[in-house]
Amino acid sequence: MINIPVCIIGCGPIGLTAALLLSRFGIKTLLLERRGALNKHRRSRFVDTNTMELLRELGVEKEVEATGLGPDWTEHNRWARTRTGEQYAAIPSPSFHTVPRSTSPCLPVMTAQDHVETALIGKVYDEPNTDLRFHTEARGLAQTDTETRLSIHNLQ
């Protein structure tokens, strides 16, 4: 049995970010992921300015920016019949390359979620307050007036 104040289930961008932010406040965290590694299936492909601002605070903004598609791909919203087929429409998206407000120097980035997670997990590995466990699943939760207990199972 371990005694830890916070358990986060899932190593997606939210779980990884939560672990990093809690660690900054000295809060010990157990981060569980039932897979053996980060999910490599493509999901989100756009990181907005607010998220980039948070990534800047966590020290991974430039790393995520470097994975972005850049202006050749983001200056227009494009439509085509297939990925490599004839383009039949393109609408300019000039705001994509400008800072949308004076409160942030960050620009949005067109990139895959797995790149964001890779940058975040690199920081999580460096955090002494975070215990990251792959191949681990939460199985049961029990709560009383004084404590909460979570049963976890190693899947290996």
Rosetta silent file (secondary structure, phi, psi, omega in degrees, C-alpha in Angstrom):
SEQUENCE: MINIPVCIIGCGPIGLTAALLLSRFGIKTLLLERRGALNKHRRSRFVDTNTMELLRELGVEKEVEATGLGPDWTEHNRWARTRTGEQYAAIPSPSFHTVPRSTSPCLPVMTAQDHVETALIGKVYDEPNTDLRFHTEARGLAQTDTETRLSIHNLQ
SCORE:     score description
SCORE:     0.000 S_00000001
   1 L     0.000  135.911  174.533    0.000    0.000    0.000 S_00000001
   2 L  -116.142  152.774  178.283    1.211    3.499   -0.839 S_00000001
   3 L  -116.649  110.547 -177.796   -0.074    6.745    0.567 S_00000001
   4 L  -139.339  138.866 -173.600   -0.196    9.501   -2.030 S_00000001
   5 L   -71.579  -27.801 -175.718   -2.478   12.557   -2.098 S_00000001
   6 E  -136.174  134.241  172.646   -3.361   12.545   -5.821 S_00000001
   7 E  -120.619  127.812  177.783   -3.852    9.806   -8.404 S_00000001
   8 E  -112.281  128.479 -178.940   -4.286   10.783  -12.055 S_00000001
   9 E  -105.079  113.957  177.600   -5.628    8.155  -14.408 S_00000001
  10 L   111.286  128.792  179.902   -4.448    8.522  -18.001 S_00000001
  11 L   -99.608   39.139  171.573   -1.309    9.902  -19.650 S_00000001
  12 L   -79.849 -175.700 -178.302   -3.082   12.121  -22.131 S_00000001
  13 H   -61.170  -33.901 -179.701   -2.263   15.827  -22.316 S_00000001
  14 H   -71.222  -46.398  178.853   -4.568   16.660  -19.416 S_00000001
  15 H   -61.725  -44.535  179.587   -3.173   13.976  -17.107 S_00000001
  16 H   -64.185  -43.779  179.571    0.436   14.866  -17.937 S_00000001
  17 H   -64.437  -43.154  178.986   -0.201   18.592  -17.500 S_00000001
  18 H   -59.926  -43.432  179.357   -2.018   18.054  -14.199 S_00000001
  19 H   -61.841  -41.736  179.494    0.902   15.995  -12.865 S_00000001
  20 H   -65.931  -43.348 -179.542    3.385   18.707  -13.855 S_00000001
  21 H   -66.918  -42.249  177.965    1.344   21.514  -12.312 S_00000001
  22 H   -63.567  -39.490  179.272    0.760   19.627   -9.065 S_00000001
  23 H   -61.125  -35.069  178.134    4.447   18.796   -8.847 S_00000001
  24 H   -59.699  -28.531  178.573    5.276   22.514   -9.035 S_00000001
  25 L   -94.646    9.544  177.276    3.389   22.914   -5.780 S_00000001
  26 L    76.939   17.895 -178.377    5.223   19.992   -4.217 S_00000001
  27 L   -91.922  121.847  178.938    2.207   17.684   -4.366 S_00000001
  28 L   -70.884  137.941 -174.535    3.094   14.037   -4.840 S_00000001
  29 E  -135.696  138.407  170.787    1.171   12.401   -7.664 S_00000001
  30 E  -103.752  120.836 -177.766    0.665    8.866   -8.915 S_00000001
  31 E  -111.893  117.105 -175.311    0.084    8.917  -12.694 S_00000001
  32 E  -108.887  139.496  173.681   -1.390    5.706  -14.134 S_00000001
  33 L  -139.388  123.949 -177.135   -1.575    4.579  -17.760 S_00000001
  34 L   -74.538  -23.676  175.344   -2.889    1.153  -18.700 S_00000001
  35 L   -73.557  166.885  178.490   -1.033    1.130  -22.011 S_00000001
  36 L   -84.915   -6.746 -179.516    2.654    0.292  -22.134 S_00000001
  37 L  -161.112  178.252  175.457    3.511    3.685  -23.675 S_00000001
  38 L   -62.496  150.694  178.427    1.886    6.902  -24.765 S_00000001
  39 L   -68.854  123.096 -179.610   -0.958    6.492  -27.239 S_00000001
  40 L   -96.640   -0.175  177.060    0.441    6.902  -30.775 S_00000001
  41 L   -70.633  128.183 -178.989   -2.964    7.019  -32.475 S_00000001
  42 L   -64.104  132.389  178.767   -3.430   10.476  -34.018 S_00000001
  43 L  -128.025 -109.971 -179.617   -6.109   12.481  -32.275 S_00000001
  44 L   -61.455  147.562  179.420   -6.150   16.246  -31.906 S_00000001
  45 L  -128.487    8.337 -177.768   -4.173   18.161  -34.532 S_00000001
  46 E  -136.030  130.276  176.944   -4.466   21.762  -33.365 S_00000001
  47 E  -113.892  114.203 -175.942   -3.016   23.425  -30.267 S_00000001
  48 L   -77.310  174.309 -176.616   -4.662   26.774  -29.605 S_00000001
  49 H   -60.207  -41.656 -179.275   -3.059   29.878  -28.133 S_00000001
  50 H   -61.827  -42.847  179.128   -4.319   29.223  -24.597 S_00000001
  51 H   -68.200  -39.395  177.694   -2.820   25.734  -24.589 S_00000001
  52 H   -62.847  -34.384  176.877    0.432   27.013  -26.096 S_00000001
  53 H   -63.806  -42.437  176.572    0.582   29.561  -23.272 S_00000001
  54 H   -64.931  -41.644  177.685    0.313   26.740  -20.745 S_00000001
  55 H   -64.570  -33.540  174.908    2.972   24.754  -22.619 S_00000001
  56 H   -62.992  -43.918  178.881    5.194   27.850  -22.518 S_00000001
  57 H   -61.235  -33.942 -179.310    4.746   27.957  -18.739 S_00000001
  58 H   -86.561   -4.493  175.513    5.752   24.284  -18.567 S_00000001
  59 L    85.877   19.109 -179.289    8.828   24.871  -20.731 S_00000001
  60 L  -122.400   10.434 -177.740    7.814   22.868  -23.819 S_00000001
  61 H   -57.450  -50.857 -176.838    6.369   25.557  -26.110 S_00000001
  62 H   -64.723  -37.213  177.507    9.354   25.663  -28.492 S_00000001
  63 H   -62.907  -43.022  178.386    9.552   21.868  -28.645 S_00000001
  64 H   -69.634  -42.546  177.552    5.863   21.662  -29.622 S_00000001
  65 H   -55.039  -40.322 -178.131    6.207   24.585  -32.039 S_00000001
  66 L   -64.399  -20.243  179.097    9.016   22.734  -33.831 S_00000001
  67 L   -89.990   -5.281 -175.862    6.624   19.861  -34.620 S_00000001
  68 L   -70.949  161.038 -178.318    4.068   22.163  -36.254 S_00000001
  69 L   -73.889  -27.071  178.771    3.246   22.191  -39.955 S_00000001
  70 L    83.194  176.421 -170.587    4.172   25.838  -40.434 S_00000001
  71 H   -64.680  -29.084  179.660    2.781   28.535  -42.718 S_00000001
  72 H   -60.587  -30.806 -177.852    2.861   26.551  -45.974 S_00000001
  73 H  -100.724  -18.187 -172.630    0.185   24.259  -44.550 S_00000001
  74 H  -110.110   -0.129 -178.502   -1.695   26.605  -42.242 S_00000001
  75 L   -74.843  -15.152  176.807   -2.194   29.758  -44.307 S_00000001
  76 E  -137.566  148.941  163.305   -5.410   28.279  -45.767 S_00000001
  77 E   -87.169  122.797 -173.367   -8.132   25.888  -44.716 S_00000001
  78 E  -116.554  151.187  174.952   -8.144   23.484  -47.652 S_00000001
  79 E  -127.760  136.787  177.924  -10.567   20.906  -49.012 S_00000001
  80 E  -145.036  162.449 -179.787   -9.686   18.081  -51.375 S_00000001
  81 L   -71.657  -34.157  175.337  -11.278   14.841  -52.517 S_00000001
  82 L  -140.622  171.156 -179.223   -8.393   12.824  -51.069 S_00000001
  83 L   -59.407  -36.492 -178.054   -5.259   13.659  -49.075 S_00000001
  84 L  -109.712    7.165 -176.086   -3.124   13.771  -52.198 S_00000001
  85 L   -86.929 -174.349 -177.828   -5.872   14.606  -54.650 S_00000001
  86 L   -63.140  133.155  176.692   -6.991   17.763  -56.352 S_00000001
  87 E   -81.460  131.826  179.812   -7.740   20.675  -54.048 S_00000001
  88 E  -114.983   -5.749  174.856  -11.167   22.164  -54.768 S_00000001
  89 E  -157.471  147.676  175.982  -11.374   24.924  -52.142 S_00000001
  90 E  -150.535  123.610  178.924   -9.065   27.048  -49.999 S_00000001
  91 E  -112.988  124.779  179.835  -10.108   29.744  -47.560 S_00000001
  92 E   -58.700  143.033  176.011   -7.360   32.021  -46.197 S_00000001
  93 L  -127.915   67.676 -174.791   -6.773   31.815  -42.456 S_00000001
  94 H   -63.758  -26.778 -178.346   -4.584   34.879  -41.808 S_00000001
  95 H   -69.175  -17.042 -179.038   -5.318   34.961  -38.078 S_00000001
  96 H   -61.290  -31.642 -174.488   -3.505   31.644  -37.655 S_00000001
  97 H  -100.956   12.086  179.561   -0.127   33.395  -37.945 S_00000001
  98 L  -120.903  153.375  176.125   -0.800   36.384  -35.739 S_00000001
  99 L   -71.077  119.783 -173.750   -0.919   36.747  -31.993 S_00000001
 100 L   -72.165  -16.182  177.821   -4.644   36.818  -31.303 S_00000001
 101 L  -153.397  159.679 -176.617   -4.330   39.003  -28.228 S_00000001
 102 L   -75.776   -8.138 -176.989   -1.841   41.236  -26.537 S_00000001
 103 L   -85.877   -5.530 -178.306   -1.758   39.073  -23.395 S_00000001
 104 L  -143.489  135.696  174.241    0.219   36.219  -24.976 S_00000001
 105 L   -84.568   -0.439 -173.593    3.258   35.946  -27.236 S_00000001
 106 L   -83.212  143.647  173.429    2.182   32.413  -28.209 S_00000001
 107 L  -106.495  152.031  173.786    0.881   31.393  -31.611 S_00000001
 108 L   -67.653  158.694 -177.663   -1.387   28.404  -32.234 S_00000001
 109 E  -132.995  132.923  174.182    0.316   25.328  -33.695 S_00000001
 110 E   -92.191  101.990 -178.347   -0.980   22.745  -36.153 S_00000001
 111 L  -150.775  172.124  179.915    0.558   19.535  -34.805 S_00000001
 112 L   -90.523  147.452 -179.540   -0.475   16.109  -33.594 S_00000001
 113 H   -57.728  -32.961 -178.770   -1.444   15.434  -29.990 S_00000001
 114 H   -64.934  -28.406  175.546    1.196   12.707  -29.711 S_00000001
 115 H   -68.457  -39.451  178.312    3.918   15.354  -30.198 S_00000001
 116 H   -64.140  -45.803 -179.913    2.472   17.390  -27.326 S_00000001
 117 H   -63.123  -38.977  178.390    2.329   14.323  -25.079 S_00000001
 118 H   -61.942  -41.884  177.755    5.926   13.384  -25.940 S_00000001
 119 H   -64.652  -43.700 -178.534    7.107   16.860  -24.914 S_00000001
 120 H   -67.311  -41.232 -177.258    5.103   16.756  -21.675 S_00000001
 121 H   -66.964  -29.533  174.793    6.194   13.265  -20.657 S_00000001
 122 H   -58.766  -37.773  177.124    9.817   14.314  -21.010 S_00000001
 123 H   -73.274  -38.852 -179.137    9.147   16.856  -18.260 S_00000001
 124 H   -61.009  -40.834  179.281    7.173   14.366  -16.140 S_00000001
 125 H   -58.960  -27.398 -179.148   10.135   11.971  -16.084 S_00000001
 126 L   -85.520   -7.133 -175.533   12.194   14.776  -14.492 S_00000001
 127 L   -87.573  118.356  179.598    9.672   15.441  -11.716 S_00000001
 128 L   -70.701  -18.715 -178.610   10.587   13.886   -8.353 S_00000001
 129 L   -88.574   -1.109 -176.812    7.012   14.317   -7.071 S_00000001
 130 E  -114.919  125.908  175.541    5.455   12.219   -9.853 S_00000001
 131 E  -105.182  104.248 -178.194    5.356    8.427   -9.868 S_00000001
 132 E   -96.309  128.371 -178.974    4.485    7.412  -13.442 S_00000001
 133 E  -131.125  114.201  172.047    3.364    3.817  -14.008 S_00000001
 134 L   -84.625  168.198 -178.818    2.623    2.309  -17.394 S_00000001
 135 L    55.594   34.268 -177.427    0.808   -1.042  -17.704 S_00000001
 136 E  -131.226  134.517 -175.319   -1.205   -0.091  -14.613 S_00000001
 137 E  -124.813  140.956  173.006   -4.957    0.058  -14.272 S_00000001
 138 E   -80.198  130.292 -175.351   -7.271    1.483  -11.626 S_00000001
 139 E  -114.229  -27.958 -176.319   -9.645   -1.270  -10.527 S_00000001
 140 E  -159.807  147.910 -179.117  -11.638   -0.015   -7.578 S_00000001
 141 E  -129.859  129.995  177.260  -12.356    3.083   -5.561 S_00000001
 142 E  -131.758  132.863 -176.621  -13.570    3.182   -1.980 S_00000001
 143 E  -129.318  136.307  173.567  -14.233    6.352   -0.041 S_00000001
 144 L  -120.293 -173.698  177.410  -14.978    7.024    3.617 S_00000001
 145 L   -67.536  -22.181 -173.944  -15.289   10.249    5.583 S_00000001
 146 L  -113.732  -15.764 -178.222  -11.543   10.228    6.250 S_00000001
 147 L  -157.143  163.491  172.917   -9.871    8.615    3.234 S_00000001
 148 E  -124.238  133.197  178.836  -10.119    7.419   -0.316 S_00000001
 149 E  -118.692  136.060  178.100   -8.578    4.119   -1.398 S_00000001
 150 E  -122.604  127.046  174.715   -7.844    3.138   -4.953 S_00000001
 151 E   -89.341  131.182  177.366   -6.944   -0.405   -5.976 S_00000001
 152 E  -121.378  153.608 -177.318   -4.472   -0.570   -8.828 S_00000001
 153 E  -132.488  126.815  174.967   -3.374   -3.554  -10.868 S_00000001
 154 E   -76.920  124.546 -174.983   -0.110   -4.013  -12.755 S_00000001
 155 L   -87.666   -0.413  178.990   -1.030   -5.455  -16.161 S_00000001
 156 L   -89.459    0.000    0.000    2.362   -7.008  -16.887 S_00000001
